[in-house]
CSV table of C-alpha atoms and ligand atoms in Angstrom, one decimal:
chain,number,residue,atom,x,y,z
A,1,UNK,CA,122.0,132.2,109.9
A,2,UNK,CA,125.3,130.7,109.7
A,3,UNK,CA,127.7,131.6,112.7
A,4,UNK,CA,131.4,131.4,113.3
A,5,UNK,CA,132.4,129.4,116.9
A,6,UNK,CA,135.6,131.0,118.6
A,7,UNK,CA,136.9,128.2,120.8
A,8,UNK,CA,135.4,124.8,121.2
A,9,UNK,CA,136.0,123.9,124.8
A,10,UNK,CA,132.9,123.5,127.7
A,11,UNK,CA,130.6,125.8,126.2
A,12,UNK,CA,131.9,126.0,122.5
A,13,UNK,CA,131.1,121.9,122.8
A,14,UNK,CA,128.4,122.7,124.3
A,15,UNK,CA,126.9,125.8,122.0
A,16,UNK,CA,127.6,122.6,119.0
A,17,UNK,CA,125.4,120.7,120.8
A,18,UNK,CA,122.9,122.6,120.8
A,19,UNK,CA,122.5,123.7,117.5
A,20,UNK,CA,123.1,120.9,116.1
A,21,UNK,CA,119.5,119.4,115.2
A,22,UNK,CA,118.8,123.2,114.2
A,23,UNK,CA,117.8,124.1,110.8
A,24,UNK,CA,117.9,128.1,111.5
A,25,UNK,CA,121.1,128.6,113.0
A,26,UNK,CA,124.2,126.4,111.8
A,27,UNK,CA,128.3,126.2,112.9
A,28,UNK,CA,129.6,127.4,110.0
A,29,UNK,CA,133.2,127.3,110.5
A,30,UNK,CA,135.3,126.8,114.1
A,31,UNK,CA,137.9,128.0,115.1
A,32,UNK,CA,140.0,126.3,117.7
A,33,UNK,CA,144.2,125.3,118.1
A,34,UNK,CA,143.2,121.9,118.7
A,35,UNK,CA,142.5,119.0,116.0
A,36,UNK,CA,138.5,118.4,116.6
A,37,UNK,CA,138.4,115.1,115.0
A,38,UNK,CA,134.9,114.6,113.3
A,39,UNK,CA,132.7,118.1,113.5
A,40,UNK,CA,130.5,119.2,110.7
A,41,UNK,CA,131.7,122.3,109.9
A,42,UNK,CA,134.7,123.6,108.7
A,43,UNK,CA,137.8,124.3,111.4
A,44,UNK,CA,140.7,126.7,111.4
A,45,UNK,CA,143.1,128.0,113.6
A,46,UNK,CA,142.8,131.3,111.1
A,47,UNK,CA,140.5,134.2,112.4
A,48,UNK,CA,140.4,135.4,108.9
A,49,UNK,CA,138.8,132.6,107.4
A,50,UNK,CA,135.8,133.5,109.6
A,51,UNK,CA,136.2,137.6,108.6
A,52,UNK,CA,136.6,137.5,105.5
A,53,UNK,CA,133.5,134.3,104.8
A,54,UNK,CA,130.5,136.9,103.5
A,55,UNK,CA,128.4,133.4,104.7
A,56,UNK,CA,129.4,133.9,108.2
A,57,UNK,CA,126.6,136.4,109.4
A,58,UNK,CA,127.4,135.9,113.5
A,59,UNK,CA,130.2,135.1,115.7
A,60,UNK,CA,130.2,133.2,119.1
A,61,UNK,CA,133.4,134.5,120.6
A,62,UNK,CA,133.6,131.9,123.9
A,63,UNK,CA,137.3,131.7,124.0
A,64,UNK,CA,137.5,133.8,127.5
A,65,UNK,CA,140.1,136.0,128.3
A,66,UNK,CA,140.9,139.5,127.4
A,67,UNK,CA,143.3,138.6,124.3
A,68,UNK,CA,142.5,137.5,121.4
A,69,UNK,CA,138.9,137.8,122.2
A,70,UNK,CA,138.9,141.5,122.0
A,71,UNK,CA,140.9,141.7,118.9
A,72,UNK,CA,138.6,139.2,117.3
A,73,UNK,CA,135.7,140.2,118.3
A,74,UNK,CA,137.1,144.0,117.6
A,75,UNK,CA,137.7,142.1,113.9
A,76,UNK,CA,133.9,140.4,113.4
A,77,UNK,CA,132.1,143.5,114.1
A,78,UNK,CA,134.2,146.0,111.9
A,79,UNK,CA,133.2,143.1,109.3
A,80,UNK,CA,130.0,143.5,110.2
A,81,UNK,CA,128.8,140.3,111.8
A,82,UNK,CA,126.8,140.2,115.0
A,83,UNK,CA,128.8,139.1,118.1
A,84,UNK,CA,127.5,136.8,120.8
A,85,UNK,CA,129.8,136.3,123.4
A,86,UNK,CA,129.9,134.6,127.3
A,87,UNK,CA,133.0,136.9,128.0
A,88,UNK,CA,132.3,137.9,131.0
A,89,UNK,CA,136.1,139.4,131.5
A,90,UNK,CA,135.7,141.0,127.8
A,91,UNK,CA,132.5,142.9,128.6
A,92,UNK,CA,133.7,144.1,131.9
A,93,UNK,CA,136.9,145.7,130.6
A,94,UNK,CA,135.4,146.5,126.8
A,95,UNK,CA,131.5,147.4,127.6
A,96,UNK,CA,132.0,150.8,126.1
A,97,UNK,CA,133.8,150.4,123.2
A,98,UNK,CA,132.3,146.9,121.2
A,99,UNK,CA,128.8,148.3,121.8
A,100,UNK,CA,129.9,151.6,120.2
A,101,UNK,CA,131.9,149.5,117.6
A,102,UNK,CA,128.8,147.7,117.3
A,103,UNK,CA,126.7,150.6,116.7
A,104,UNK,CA,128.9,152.0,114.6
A,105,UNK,CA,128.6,148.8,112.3
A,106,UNK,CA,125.0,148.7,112.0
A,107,UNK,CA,125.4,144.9,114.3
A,108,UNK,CA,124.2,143.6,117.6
A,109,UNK,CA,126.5,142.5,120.4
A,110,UNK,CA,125.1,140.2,123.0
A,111,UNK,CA,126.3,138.3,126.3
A,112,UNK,CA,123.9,137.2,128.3
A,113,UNK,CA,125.6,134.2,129.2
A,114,UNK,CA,128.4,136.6,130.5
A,115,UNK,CA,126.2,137.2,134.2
A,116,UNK,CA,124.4,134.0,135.2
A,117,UNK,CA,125.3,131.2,133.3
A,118,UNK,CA,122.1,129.7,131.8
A,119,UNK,CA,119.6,132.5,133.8
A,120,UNK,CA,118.3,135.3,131.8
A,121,UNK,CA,119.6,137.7,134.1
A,122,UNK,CA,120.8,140.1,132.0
A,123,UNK,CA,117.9,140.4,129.5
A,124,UNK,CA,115.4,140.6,132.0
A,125,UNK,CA,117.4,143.3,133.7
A,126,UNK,CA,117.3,145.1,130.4
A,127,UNK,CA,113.8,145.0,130.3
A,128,UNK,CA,113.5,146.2,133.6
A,129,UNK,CA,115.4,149.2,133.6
A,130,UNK,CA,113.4,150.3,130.6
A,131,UNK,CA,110.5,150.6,133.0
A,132,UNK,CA,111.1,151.3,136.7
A,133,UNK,CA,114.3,152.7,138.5
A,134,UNK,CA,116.8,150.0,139.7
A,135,UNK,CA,118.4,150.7,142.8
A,136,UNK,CA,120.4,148.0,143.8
A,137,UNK,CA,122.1,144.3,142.4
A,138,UNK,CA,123.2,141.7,144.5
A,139,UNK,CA,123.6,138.2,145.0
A,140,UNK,CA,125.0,134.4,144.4
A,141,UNK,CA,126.9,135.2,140.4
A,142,UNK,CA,129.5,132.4,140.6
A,143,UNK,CA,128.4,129.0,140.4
A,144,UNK,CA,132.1,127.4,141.3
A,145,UNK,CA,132.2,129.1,144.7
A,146,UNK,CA,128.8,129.0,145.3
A,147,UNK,CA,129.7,125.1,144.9
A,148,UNK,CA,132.4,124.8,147.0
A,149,UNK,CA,130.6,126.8,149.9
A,150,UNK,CA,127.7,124.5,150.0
A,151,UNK,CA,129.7,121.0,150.3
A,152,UNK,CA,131.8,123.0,153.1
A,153,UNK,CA,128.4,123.3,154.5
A,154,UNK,CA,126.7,120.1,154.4
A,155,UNK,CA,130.1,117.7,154.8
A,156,UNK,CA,133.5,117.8,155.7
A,157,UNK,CA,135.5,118.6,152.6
A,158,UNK,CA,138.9,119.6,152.0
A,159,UNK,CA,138.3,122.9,149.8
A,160,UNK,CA,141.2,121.9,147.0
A,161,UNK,CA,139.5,118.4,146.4
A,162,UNK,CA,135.8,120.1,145.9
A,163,UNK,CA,137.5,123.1,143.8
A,164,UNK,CA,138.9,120.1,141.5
A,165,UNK,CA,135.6,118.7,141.4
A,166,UNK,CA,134.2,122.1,140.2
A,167,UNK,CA,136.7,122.0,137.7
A,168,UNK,CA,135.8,118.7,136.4
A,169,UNK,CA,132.4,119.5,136.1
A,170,UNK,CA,133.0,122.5,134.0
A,171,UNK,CA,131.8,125.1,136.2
A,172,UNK,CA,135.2,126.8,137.3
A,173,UNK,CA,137.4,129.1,135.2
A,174,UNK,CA,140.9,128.2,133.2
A,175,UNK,CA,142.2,129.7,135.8
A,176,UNK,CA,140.0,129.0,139.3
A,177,UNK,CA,142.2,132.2,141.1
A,178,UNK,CA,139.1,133.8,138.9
A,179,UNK,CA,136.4,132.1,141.1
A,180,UNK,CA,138.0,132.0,144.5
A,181,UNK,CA,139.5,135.6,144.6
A,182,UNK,CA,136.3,136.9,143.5
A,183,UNK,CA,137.7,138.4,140.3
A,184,UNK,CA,134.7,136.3,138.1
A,185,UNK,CA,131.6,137.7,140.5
A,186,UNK,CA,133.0,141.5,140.3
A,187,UNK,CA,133.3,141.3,136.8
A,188,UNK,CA,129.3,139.5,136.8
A,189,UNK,CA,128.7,142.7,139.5
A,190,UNK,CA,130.3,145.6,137.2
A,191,UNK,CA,128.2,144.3,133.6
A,192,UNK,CA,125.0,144.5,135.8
A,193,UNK,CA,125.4,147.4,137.5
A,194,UNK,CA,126.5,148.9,133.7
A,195,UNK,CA,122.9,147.2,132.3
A,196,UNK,CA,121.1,148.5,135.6
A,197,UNK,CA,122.4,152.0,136.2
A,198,UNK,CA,123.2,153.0,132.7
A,199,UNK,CA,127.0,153.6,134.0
A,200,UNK,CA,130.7,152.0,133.5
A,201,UNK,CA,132.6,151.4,137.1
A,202,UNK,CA,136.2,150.4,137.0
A,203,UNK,CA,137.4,147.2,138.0
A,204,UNK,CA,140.1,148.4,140.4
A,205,UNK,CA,137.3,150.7,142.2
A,206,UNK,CA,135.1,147.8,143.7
A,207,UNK,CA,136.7,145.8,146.1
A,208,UNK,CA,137.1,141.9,146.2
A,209,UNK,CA,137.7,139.8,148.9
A,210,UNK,CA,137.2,135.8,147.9
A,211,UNK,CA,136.7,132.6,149.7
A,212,UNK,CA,139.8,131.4,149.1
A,213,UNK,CA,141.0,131.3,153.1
A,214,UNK,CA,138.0,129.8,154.7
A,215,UNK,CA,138.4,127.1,156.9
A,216,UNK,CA,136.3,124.3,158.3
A,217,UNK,CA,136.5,125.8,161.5
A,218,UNK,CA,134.9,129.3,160.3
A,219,UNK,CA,132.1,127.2,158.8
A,220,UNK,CA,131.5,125.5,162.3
A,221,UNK,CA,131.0,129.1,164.1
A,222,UNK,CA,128.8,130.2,161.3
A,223,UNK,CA,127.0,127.0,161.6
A,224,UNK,CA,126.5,127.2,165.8
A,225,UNK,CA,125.0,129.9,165.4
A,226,UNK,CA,122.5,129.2,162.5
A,227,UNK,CA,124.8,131.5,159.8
A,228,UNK,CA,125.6,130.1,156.1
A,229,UNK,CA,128.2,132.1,154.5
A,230,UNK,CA,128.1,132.8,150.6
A,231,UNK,CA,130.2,135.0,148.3
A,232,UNK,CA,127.8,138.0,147.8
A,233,UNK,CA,128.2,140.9,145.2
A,234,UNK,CA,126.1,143.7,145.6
A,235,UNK,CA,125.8,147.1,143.6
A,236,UNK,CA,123.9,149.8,145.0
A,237,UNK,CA,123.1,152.8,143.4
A,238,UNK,CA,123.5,156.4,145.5
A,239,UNK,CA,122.5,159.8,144.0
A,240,UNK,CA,125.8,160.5,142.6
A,241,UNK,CA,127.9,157.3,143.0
A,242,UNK,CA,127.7,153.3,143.6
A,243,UNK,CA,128.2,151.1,146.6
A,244,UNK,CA,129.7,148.0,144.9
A,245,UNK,CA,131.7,145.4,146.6
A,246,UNK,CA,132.1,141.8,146.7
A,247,UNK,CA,132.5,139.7,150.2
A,248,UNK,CA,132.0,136.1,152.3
A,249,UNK,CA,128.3,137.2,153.6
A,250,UNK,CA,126.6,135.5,156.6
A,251,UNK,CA,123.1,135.0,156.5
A,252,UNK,CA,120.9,133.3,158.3
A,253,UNK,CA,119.6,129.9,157.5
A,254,UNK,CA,116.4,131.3,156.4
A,255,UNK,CA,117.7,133.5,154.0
A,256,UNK,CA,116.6,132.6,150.1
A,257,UNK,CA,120.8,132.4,149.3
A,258,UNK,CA,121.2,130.4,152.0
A,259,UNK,CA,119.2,127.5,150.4
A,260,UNK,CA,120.9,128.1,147.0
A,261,UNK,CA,123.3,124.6,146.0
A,262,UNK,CA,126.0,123.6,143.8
A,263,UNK,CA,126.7,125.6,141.2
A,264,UNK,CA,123.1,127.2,141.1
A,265,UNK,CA,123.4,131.3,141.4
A,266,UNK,CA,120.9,133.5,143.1
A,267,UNK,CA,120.6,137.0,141.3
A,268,UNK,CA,118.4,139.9,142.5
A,269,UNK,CA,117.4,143.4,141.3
A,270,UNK,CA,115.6,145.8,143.4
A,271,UNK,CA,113.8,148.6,141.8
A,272,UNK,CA,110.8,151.4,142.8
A,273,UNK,CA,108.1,149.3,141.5
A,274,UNK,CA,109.1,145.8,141.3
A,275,UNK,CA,110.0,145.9,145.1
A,276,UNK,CA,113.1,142.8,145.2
A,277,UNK,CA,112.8,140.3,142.0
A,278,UNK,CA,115.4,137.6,142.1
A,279,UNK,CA,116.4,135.2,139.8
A,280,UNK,CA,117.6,131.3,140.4
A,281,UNK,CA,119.3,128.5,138.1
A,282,UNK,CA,122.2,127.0,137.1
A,283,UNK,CA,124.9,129.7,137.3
A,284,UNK,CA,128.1,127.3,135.4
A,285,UNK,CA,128.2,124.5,133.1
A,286,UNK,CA,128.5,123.7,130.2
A,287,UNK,CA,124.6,123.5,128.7
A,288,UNK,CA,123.3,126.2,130.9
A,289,UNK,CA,125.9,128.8,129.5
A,290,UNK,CA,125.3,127.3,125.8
A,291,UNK,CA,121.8,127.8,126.2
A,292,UNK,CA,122.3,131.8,126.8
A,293,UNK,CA,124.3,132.1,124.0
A,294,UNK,CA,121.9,130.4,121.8
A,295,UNK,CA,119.1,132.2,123.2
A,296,UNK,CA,121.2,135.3,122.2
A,297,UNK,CA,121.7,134.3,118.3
A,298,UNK,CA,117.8,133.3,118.4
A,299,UNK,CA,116.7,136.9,119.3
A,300,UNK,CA,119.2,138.3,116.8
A,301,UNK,CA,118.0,135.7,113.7
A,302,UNK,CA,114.9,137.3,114.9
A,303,UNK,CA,115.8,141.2,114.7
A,304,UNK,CA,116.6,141.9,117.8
A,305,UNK,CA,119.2,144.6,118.1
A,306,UNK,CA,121.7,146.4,120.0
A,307,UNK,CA,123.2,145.9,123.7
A,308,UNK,CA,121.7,146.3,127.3
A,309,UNK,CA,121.8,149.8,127.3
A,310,UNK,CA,122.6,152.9,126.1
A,311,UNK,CA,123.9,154.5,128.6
A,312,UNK,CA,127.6,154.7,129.4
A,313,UNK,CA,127.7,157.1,131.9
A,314,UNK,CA,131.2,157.1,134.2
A,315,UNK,CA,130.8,156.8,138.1
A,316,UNK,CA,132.2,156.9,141.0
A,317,UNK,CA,132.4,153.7,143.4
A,318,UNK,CA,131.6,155.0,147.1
A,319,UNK,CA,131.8,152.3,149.6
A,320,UNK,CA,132.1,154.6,152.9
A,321,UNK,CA,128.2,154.5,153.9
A,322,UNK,CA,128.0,150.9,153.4
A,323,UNK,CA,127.9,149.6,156.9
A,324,UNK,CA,128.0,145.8,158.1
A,325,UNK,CA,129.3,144.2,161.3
A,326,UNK,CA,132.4,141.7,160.2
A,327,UNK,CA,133.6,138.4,161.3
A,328,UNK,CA,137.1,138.3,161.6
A,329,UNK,CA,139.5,135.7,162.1
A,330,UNK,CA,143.4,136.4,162.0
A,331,UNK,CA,146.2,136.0,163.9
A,332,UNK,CA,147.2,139.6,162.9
A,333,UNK,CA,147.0,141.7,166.0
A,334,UNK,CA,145.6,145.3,164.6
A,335,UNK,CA,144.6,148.0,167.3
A,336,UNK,CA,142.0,149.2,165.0
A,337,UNK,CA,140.7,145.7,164.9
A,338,UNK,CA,140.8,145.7,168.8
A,339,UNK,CA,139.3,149.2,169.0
A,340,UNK,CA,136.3,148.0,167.1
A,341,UNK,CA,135.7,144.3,168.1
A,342,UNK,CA,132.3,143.9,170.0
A,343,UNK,CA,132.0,140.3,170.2
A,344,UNK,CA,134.2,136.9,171.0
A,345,UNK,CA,133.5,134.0,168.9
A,346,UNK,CA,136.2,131.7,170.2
A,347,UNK,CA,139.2,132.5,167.8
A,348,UNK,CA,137.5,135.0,165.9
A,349,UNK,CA,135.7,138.0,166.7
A,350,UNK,CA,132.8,139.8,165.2
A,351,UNK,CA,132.9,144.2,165.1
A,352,UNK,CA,130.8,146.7,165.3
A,353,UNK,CA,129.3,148.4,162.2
A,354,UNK,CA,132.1,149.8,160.1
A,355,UNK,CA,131.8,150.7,156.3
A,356,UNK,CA,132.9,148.5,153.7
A,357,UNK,CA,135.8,150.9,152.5
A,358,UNK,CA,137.1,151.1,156.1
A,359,UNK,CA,137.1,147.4,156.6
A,360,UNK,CA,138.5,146.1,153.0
A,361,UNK,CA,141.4,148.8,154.0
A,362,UNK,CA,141.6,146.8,157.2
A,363,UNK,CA,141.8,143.4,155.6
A,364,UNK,CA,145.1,144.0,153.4
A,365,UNK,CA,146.7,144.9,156.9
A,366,UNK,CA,145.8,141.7,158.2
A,367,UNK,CA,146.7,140.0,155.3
A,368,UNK,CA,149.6,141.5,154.9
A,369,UNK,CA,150.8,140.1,158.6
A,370,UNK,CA,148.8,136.8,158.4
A,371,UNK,CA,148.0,135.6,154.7
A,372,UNK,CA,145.2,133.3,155.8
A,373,UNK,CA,143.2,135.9,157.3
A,374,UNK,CA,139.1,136.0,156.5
A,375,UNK,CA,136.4,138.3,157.0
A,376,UNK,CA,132.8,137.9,156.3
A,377,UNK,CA,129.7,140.7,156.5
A,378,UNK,CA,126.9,139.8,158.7
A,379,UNK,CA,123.8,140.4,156.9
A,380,UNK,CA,121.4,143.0,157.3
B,401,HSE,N1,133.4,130.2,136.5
B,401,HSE,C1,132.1,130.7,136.4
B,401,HSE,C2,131.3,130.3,137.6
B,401,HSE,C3,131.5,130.2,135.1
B,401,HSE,O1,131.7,129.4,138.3
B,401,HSE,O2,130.3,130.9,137.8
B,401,HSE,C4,130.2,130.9,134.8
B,401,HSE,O3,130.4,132.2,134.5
């Protein structure tokens, strides 16, 4: 199989790399606006030299972003090549419409490097929803955050030097507002949901809140009192609708997310039979996220077709019987903050149960009067 590479940054090098003592599966042409220097294959900065090359018979769109990527990977499948893609942004927003394209053009789409990095999340998740009902998604999808929430944890760090680091090390996005707003894990939280429920939820439905305000000091009152906090995602389906949210969750130290380091990722599925099945490895990075991809052109040299599911089935996001008690921490004086505050954790305070919609609503208010506010779900 000869494939066309869209983009040769960390996991373009890295997707090289990998095939490159391969005999089965060779770079036949990249395409990239920078001058590679030496690469054996052909380069161009022309989309149509890969489209119109009857030798190309895949494409390994890992440009990121929402444009070009759509349009070329829109492009390679009405020229019927198979599409392998870590797009996790480009799945999210186009689920519906490539696999259908795909369909339509007798070729597989694939991106199971999209949720997970280098864990076989998605595939396995596949496999189990072809068996037993899954109820619910959740955990650690974003290896950058998950990074700089562990060094916060285990030394003093100033959160811009150890986001720099992330960056350095490959794990964070182009653009790190991506990682630390949350924006990466709700897109990681809306393709699983889609491959778990059989259903399509819209971005600006599930709320985000990232980690982008904590402060050492919040990380010394979790700490006191035995709490690690970690950006959680979690998708839970109800009979006609799905809680799905992303927040700063505090868990306690023997929690299994609370052990999970660097840029590792912690993903779960819970289903009737199964019970709670979780899944742990390197979440970001350049080899891990390479590996997916090529895992993905292996099964499709080998006749694997089509996408996660079939299922495309529109629903409603429904976040009011969600209920958590919150840590909050604001100068922002709110009433309804007051009115529901229970405890006093020495400049912050912790509420009673309230549902997710009701506190996300809560948070722009506060961050509306103090932009550095935070807010964290205890745990179940
Ligand atoms: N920026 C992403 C992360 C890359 O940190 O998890 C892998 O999707």
């Amino acid at each position: 199989m000869k494939i066309g590479l869209l983009g040769f940054g960390v996991v373009g090098r890295g997707v090289y790399d990998i095939l490159a003592p391969r005999e089965d599966i060779r770079v036949g042409t990249i395409l990239c606006r920078r001058d590679l220097g030496e690469v054996s294959a052909k380069t161009t900065r022309d989309m149509a030299d890969i489209v119109n090359d009857p030798e190309i018979d895949a494409v390994v769109e890992v440009m990121g972003g929402l444009h070009p990527a759509y349009e070329y990977v829109e492009a390679a499948l009405k020229a019927g090549k198979h599409v392998v893609t870590s797009n996790k942004h480009l799945l999210c927003h186009y689920y519906k419409e490539l696999n259908d394209l795909a369909k339509a053009n007798g070729v597989t789409l694939r991106g199971t490097a999209s949720v997970g990095g280098g864990i076989p999340w998605l595939t396995n998740l596949e496999k189990a929803a072809r068996v037993d009902h899954i109820t619910k998604v959740s955990g650690i999808m974003n290896g950058t955050t998950n990074y700089i929430m562990d060094n916060m944890h285990k030394r003093s760090v100033d959160f811009a030097e150890v986001l720099k680091k992330a960056q350095e090390l490959g794990y964070a996005e182009a653009d790190p507002s991506a990682d630390i707003d949350g924006w990466d894990i709700q897109r990681k939280l809306i393709i699983s949901a889609g491959v778990a429920f059989g259903v399509c939820l819209q971005e600006e439905d599930v709320p985000v809140f990232g980690i982008r305000n904590v402060q050492a000091a919040d990380i010394q009152r979790f700490q006191q009192r035995g709490l690690t906090c970690k950006l959680i995602a979690s998708a839970e389906r109800l009979e006609d609708s799905v809680a799905a949210y992303v927040e700063p969750t505090l868990l306690s130290s023997e929690a299994l997310e609370s052990a999970v380091p660097m840029n590792f990722n912690l993903i779960s599925m819970e289903g009737e039979y199964i019970g709670k099945e979780s899944f742990f490895g390197q979440g970001a990075g350049r080899y891990p996220t390479a590996y997916n991809v090529v895992e993905d052109l292996v099964d499709i040299n080998r006749g694997v077709k089509g996408f996660y599911t079939d299922s495309f089935e529109p629903a409603e996001t429904n976040n009011a019987g969600a209920l958590h008690r919150y840590y909050v921490r604001s100068s922002a004086k709110l009433p309804e903050v007051d009115a529901i505050a229970q405890e006093d954790w020495d400049g912050a305070v912790v509420t009673l149960p309230v549902s997710v919609a009701h506190m996300h609503t809560l948070l722009q208010k506060l961050l509306q009067e103090d932009e550095s506010s935070f807010i964290a779900a205890l745990a179940d």
